[in-house]
Coordinates of C-alpha atoms in Angstrom, one line a residue:
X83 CA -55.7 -91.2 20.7
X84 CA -53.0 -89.3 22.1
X85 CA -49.3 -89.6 20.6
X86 CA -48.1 -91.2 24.1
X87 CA -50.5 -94.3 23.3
X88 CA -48.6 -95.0 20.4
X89 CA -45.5 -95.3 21.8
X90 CA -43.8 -98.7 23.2
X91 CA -40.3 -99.2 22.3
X92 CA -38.0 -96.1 21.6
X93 CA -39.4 -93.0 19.6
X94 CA -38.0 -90.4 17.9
X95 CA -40.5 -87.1 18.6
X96 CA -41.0 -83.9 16.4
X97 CA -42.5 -80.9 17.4
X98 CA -43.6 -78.8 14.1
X99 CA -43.8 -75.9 16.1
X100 CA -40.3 -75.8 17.6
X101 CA -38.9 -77.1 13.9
X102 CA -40.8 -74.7 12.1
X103 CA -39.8 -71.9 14.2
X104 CA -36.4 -73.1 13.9
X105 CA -36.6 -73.1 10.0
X106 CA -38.7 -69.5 10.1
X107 CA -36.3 -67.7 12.2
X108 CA -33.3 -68.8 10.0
X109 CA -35.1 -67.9 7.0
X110 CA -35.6 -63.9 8.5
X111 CA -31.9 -64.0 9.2
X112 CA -30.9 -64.5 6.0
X113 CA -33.4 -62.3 4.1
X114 CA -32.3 -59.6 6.6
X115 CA -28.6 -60.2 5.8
X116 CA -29.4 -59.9 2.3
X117 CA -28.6 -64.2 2.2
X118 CA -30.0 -67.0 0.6
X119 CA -30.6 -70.1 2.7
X120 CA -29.2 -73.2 1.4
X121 CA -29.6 -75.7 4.2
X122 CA -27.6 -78.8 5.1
X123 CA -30.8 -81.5 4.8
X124 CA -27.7 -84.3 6.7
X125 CA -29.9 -83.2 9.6
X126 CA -33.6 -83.4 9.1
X127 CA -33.0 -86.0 6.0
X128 CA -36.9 -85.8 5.3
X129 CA -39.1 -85.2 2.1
X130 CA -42.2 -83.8 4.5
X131 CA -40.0 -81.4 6.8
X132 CA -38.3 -80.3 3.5
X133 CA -42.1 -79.6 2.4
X134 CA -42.3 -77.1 5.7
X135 CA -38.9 -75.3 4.3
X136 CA -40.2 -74.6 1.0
X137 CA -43.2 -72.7 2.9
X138 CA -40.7 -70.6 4.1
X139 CA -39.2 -69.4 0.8
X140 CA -36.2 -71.9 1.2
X141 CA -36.0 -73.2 -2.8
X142 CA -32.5 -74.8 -2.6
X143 CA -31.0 -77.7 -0.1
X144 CA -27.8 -79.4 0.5
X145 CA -27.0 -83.5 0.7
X146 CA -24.2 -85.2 2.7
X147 CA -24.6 -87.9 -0.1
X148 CA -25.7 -89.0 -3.5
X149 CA -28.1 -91.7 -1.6
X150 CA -29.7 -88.6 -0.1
X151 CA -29.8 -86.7 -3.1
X152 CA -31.9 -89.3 -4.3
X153 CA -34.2 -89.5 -1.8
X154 CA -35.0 -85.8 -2.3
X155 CA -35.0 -85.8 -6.1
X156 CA -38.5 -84.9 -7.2
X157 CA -39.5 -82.9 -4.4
X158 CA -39.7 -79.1 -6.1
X159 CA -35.8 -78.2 -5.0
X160 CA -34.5 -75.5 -7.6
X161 CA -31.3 -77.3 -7.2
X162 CA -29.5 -79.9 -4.9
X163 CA -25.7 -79.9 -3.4
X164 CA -24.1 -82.8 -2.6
X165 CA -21.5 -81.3 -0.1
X166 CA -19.0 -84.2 0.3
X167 CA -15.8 -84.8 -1.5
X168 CA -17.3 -86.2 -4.6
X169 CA -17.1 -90.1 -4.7
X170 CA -16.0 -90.7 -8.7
X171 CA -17.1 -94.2 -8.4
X172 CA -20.4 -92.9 -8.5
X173 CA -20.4 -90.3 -11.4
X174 CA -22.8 -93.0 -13.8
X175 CA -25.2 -92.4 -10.6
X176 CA -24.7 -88.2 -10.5
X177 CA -25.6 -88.8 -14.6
X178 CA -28.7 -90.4 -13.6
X179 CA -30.0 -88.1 -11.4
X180 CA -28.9 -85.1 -13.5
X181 CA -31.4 -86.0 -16.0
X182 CA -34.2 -84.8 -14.3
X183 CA -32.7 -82.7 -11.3
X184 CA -30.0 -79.6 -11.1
X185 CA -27.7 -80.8 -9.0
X186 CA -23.9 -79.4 -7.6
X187 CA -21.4 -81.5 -6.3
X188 CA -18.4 -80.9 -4.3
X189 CA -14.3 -81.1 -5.3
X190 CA -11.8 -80.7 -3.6
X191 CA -8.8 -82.3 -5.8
X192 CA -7.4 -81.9 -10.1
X193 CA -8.3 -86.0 -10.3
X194 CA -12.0 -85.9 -9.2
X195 CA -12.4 -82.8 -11.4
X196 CA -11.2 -84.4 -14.2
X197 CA -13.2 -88.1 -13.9
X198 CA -16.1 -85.2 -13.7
X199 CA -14.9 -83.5 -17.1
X200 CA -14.1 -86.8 -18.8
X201 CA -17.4 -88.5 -17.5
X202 CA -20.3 -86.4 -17.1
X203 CA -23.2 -87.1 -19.8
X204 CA -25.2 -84.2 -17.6
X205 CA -24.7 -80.3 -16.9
X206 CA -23.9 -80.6 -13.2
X207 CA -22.7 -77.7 -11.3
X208 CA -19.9 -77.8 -8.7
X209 CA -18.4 -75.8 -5.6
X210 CA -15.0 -75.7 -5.0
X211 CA -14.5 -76.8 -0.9
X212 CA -11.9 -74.3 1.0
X213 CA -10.1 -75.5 3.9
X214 CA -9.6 -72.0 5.8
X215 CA -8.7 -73.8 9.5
X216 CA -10.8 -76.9 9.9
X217 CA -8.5 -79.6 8.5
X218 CA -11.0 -82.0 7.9
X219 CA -11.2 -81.1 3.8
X220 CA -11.3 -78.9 1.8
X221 CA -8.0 -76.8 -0.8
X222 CA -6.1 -74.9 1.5
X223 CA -6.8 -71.2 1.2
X224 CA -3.6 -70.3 -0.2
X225 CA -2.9 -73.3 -2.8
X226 CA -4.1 -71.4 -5.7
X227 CA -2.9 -73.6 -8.3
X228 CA -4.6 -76.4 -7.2
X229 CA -7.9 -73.9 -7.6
X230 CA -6.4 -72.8 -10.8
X231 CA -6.1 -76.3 -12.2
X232 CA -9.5 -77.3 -10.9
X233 CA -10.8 -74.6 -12.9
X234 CA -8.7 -75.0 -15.8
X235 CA -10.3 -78.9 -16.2
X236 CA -13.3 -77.8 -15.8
X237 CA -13.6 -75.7 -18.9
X238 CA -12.5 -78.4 -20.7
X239 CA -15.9 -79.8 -20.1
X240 CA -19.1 -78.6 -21.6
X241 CA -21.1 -80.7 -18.5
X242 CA -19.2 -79.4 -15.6
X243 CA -20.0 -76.1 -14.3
X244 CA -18.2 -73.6 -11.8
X245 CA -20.2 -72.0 -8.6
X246 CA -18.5 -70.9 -6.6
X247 CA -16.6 -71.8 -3.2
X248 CA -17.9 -73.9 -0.1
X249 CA -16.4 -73.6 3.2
X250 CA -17.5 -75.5 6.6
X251 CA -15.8 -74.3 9.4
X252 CA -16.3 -77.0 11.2
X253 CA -13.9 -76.0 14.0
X254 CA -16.4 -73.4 15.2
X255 CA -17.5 -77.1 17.0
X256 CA -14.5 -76.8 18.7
X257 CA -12.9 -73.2 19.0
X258 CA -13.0 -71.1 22.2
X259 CA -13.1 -68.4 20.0
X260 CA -16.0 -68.8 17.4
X261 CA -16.0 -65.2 16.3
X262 CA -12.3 -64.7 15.4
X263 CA -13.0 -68.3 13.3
X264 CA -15.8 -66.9 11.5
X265 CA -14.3 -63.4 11.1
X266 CA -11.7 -65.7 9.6
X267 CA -14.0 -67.6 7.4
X268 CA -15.8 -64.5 6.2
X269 CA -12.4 -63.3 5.0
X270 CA -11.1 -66.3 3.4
X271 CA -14.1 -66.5 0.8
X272 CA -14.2 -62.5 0.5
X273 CA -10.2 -63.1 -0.9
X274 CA -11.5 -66.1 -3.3
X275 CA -14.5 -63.7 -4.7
X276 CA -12.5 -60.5 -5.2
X277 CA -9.3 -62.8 -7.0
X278 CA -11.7 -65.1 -8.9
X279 CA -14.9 -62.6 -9.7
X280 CA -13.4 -60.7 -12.7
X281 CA -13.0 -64.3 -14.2
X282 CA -16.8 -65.6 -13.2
X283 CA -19.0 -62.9 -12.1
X284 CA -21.8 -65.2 -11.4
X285 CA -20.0 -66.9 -8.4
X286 CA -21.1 -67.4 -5.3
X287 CA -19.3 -68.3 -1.7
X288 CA -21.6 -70.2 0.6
X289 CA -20.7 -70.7 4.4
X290 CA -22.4 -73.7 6.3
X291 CA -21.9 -73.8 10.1
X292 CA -24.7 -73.8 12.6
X293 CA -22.6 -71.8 15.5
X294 CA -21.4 -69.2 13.2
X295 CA -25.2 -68.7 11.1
X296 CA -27.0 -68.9 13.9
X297 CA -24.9 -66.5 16.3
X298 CA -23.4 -64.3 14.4
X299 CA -24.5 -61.1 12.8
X300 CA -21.8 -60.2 10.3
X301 CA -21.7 -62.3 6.9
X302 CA -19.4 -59.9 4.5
X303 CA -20.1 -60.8 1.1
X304 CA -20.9 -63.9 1.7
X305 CA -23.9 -64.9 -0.6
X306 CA -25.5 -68.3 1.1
X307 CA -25.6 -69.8 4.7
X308 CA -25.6 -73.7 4.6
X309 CA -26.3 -74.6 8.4
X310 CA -27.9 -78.1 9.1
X311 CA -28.3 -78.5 12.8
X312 CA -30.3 -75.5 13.4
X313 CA -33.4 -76.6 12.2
X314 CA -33.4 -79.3 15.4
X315 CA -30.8 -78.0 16.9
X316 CA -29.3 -80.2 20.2
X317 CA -27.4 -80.1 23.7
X318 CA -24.7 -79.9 21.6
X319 CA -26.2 -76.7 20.0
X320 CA -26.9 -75.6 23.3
X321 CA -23.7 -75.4 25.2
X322 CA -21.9 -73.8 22.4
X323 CA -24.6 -71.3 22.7
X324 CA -26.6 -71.3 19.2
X325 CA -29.9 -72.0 20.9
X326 CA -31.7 -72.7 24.5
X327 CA -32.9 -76.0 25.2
X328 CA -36.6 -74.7 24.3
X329 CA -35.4 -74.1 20.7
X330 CA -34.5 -78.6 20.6
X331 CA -37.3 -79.9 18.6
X332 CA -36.8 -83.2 18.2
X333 CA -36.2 -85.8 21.8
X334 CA -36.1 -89.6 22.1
X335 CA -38.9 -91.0 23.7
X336 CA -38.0 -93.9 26.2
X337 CA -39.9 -96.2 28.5
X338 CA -38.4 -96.9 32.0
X339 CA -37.6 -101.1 32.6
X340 CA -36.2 -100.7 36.1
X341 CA -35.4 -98.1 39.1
X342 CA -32.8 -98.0 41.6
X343 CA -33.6 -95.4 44.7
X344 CA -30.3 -96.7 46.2
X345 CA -28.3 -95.4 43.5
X346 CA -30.6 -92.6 42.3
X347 CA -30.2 -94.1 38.8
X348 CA -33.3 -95.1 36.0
X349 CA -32.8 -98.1 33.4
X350 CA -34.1 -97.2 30.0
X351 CA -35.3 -98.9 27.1
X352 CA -32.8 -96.2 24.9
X353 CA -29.3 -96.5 24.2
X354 CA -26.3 -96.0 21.4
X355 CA -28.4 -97.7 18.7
X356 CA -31.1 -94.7 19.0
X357 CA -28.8 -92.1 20.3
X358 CA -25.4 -92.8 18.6
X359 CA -23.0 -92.5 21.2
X360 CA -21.8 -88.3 21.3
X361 CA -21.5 -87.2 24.3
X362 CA -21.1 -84.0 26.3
X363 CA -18.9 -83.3 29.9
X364 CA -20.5 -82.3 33.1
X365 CA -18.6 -80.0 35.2
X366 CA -17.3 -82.6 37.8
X367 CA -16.1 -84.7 34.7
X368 CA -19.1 -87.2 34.4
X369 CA -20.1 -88.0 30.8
X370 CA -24.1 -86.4 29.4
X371 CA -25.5 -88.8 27.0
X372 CA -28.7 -86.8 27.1
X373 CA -31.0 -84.7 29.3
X374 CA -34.3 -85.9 30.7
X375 CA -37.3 -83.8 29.3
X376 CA -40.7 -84.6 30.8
X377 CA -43.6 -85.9 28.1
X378 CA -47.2 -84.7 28.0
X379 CA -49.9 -84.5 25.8
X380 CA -48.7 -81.5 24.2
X381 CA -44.9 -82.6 23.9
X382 CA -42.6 -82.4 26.6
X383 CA -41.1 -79.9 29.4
X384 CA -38.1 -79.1 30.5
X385 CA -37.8 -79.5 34.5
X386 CA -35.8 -77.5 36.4
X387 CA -34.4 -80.4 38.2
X388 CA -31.4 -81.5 35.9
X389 CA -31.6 -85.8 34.9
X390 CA -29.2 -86.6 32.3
X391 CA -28.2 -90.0 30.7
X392 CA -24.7 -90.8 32.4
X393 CA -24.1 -94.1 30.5
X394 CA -25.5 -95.8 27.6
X395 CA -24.8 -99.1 25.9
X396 CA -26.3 -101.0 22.8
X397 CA -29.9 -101.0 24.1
X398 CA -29.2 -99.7 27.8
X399 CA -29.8 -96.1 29.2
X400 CA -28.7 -95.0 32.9
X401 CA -30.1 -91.8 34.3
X402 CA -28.6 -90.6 36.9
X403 CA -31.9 -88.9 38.0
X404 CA -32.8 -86.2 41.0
X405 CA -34.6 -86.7 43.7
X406 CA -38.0 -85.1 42.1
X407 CA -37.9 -87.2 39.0
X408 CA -37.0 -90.4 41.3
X409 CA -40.4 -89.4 43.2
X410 CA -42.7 -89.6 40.3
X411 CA -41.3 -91.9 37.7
X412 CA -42.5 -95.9 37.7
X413 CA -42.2 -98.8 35.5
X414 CA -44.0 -98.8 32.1
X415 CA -43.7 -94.6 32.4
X416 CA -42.1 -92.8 29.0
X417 CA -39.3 -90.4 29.8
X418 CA -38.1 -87.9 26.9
X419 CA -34.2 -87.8 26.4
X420 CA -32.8 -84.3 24.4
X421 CA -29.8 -85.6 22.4
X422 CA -26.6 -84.6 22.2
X423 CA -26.6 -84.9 18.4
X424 CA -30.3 -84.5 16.8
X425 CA -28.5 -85.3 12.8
X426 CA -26.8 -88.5 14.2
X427 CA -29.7 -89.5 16.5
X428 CA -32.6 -89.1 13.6
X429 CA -30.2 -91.1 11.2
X430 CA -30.3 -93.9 14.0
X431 CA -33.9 -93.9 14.4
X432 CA -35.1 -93.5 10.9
X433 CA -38.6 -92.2 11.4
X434 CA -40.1 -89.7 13.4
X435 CA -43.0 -89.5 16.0
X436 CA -45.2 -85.9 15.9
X437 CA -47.0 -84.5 18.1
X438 CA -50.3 -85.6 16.3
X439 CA -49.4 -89.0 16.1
X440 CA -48.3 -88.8 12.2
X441 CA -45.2 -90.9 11.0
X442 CA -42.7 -88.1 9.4
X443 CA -40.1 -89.5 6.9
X444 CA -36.9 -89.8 7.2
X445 CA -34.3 -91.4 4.0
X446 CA -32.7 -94.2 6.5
X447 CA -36.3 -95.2 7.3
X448 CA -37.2 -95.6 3.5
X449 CA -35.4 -98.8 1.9

């Protein structure tokens, strides 16, 4: 039975090619740079496609929370980070896990390192986060003595561990100029390693952005790439120019309720609770929810006549759709919609679809 027949109410699809690709080219890139690979799982969020990682030498991974942490305890990882501003409410939790998993956590203030030193019953590593431009989190690159006294708790403790330093340019997102913000980066953590290396000669600086890894050729002495997007990637990915809409592996299978040739516009079954709601900007101003793709039984196409989602609500999807796709679409038919934002749209859906008909995991889909 083909995957198609499966499929009657909004699907998330995976295609293990495209994904494995994704994960094989990033893995050359780094072993070319001299890198290790410590991906961002906030993304993929699945035990199985974390299986097709570790094929590809990739021994270490990265959480956006302690409930995802979880979920991937057990599953071979050398060592998990949780790369969030560590919640100390849940440090009884961290000691828990830290029984039978290495795990690192993330800190980015003196009182969350010292609820850490006072608290931990477990050896638990940590990264200290820089903020070198993004202003999201993160010490500031110059405030030295908060690093100082970060570090100065920490050997207080004989639980709490020093890495190394984190940053997550974040603004790369954003920037017109993403090489002068990872040029930046790149020279923020080279300061931090040549200050702090005398000190601890086993630390490491770790730089997770999907524009910068996947773009840009020039690390430094950076020692690991964190990206998390790239092993989907997205629209999003696409217009900032870290991939081609051949390299998005993942797109949201919806079937078509209603058609209007008057206004050139399709109704589907696919809206904010499957998507999320980011969004993109056409040229003339109108708003890109998502771009049609074209199902088969091997996956999906890409047309050359351009359909994109120009409004969505709760449940509701709006195509504005061209003249070609108007001509051949129906009732009951399943369009494919690339999102915007694969991390937040495979979080929505919780499972996915591949293109054998297999249920993949995914930790929001597991309760």
């Amino acid at each position: 039975m083909s995957y198609l027949d499966q499929i009657s109410s909004p699907t998330l699809l995976i295609d293990e090619k495209i994904t494995r690709a994704n994960l094989h080219r990033m893995a050359d890139k780094a072993k070319r740079h001299g890198k290790k690979l410590v991906p961002h799982w906030k993304t993929a969020q699945s035990r199985e496609i974390g299986r097709w990682a570790q094929e590809y030498r990739i021994s270490e991974v990265t959480a956006s929370s302690i409930k995802l942490a979880e979920y991937l305890c057990g599953q071979g990882w050398k060592n998990i980070h949780i790369a969030f501003p560590f919640n100390i409410r849940e440090i009884s939790r961290l000691n828990r896990l830290a029984e039978s998993q290495n795990l690192s956590v993330q800190i980015v203030n003196t009182s969350t390192a010292q609820a850490l030193a006072n608290q931990l019953a477990q050896a638990v590593g940590f990264f200290i986060e820089i903020d070198a431009g993004y202003g999201r989190t993160g010490v500031p690159i110059s405030d030295f003595e908060t690093i100082d006294e970060i570090l100065k708790i920490a050997k207080t403790s004989p639980n709490l561990h020093f890495k190394g330093f984190y940053l997550h340019p974040g603004h790369t997102y954003y920037g017109v100029d993403k090489s002068k913000i990872h040029e930046e980066s790149r020279e923020a953590l080279h300061l931090l390693k040549s200050k702090y290396r005398q000190s601890y000669p086993e630390l490491v600086t770790r730089i997770g952005d999907t524009p910068g890894c996947a773009v840009m050729e020039e690390f430094g002495d950076v020692d690991e790439l964190g990206p998390g997007n790239f092993v989907f990637f997205d629209l999003m990915q696409v217009e900032l120019g870290s991939c081609g809409k051949e390299d998005v592996s993942v797109c949201l299978a919806v079937p078509v309720v209603d058609i209007s040739l008057e206004r050139k516009e399709i109704l589907v079954h696919g809206g904010g609770v499957h998507l999320a709601k980011d969004v993109l900007v056409n040229d003339d101003g109108s708003k890109n929810f998502g771009e049609v793709v074209l199902l088969n039984e091997n996956g999906w196409i890409i047309p050359s006549h351009r359909s994109f989602l120009k409004s969505i609500s709760q449940e509701h999807g709006v195509i504005k759709a061209s003249n070609e796709l108007l001509a051949n679409v129906k009732v009951g038919d399943l369009l494919g919609i690339l999102p915007v934002h694969s991390c937040m749209t495979a979080d929505c859906m919780g499972e996915y679809l591949s293109l054998d008909g297999k249920i993949i995991d995914h930790a929001e889909g597991c309760h």
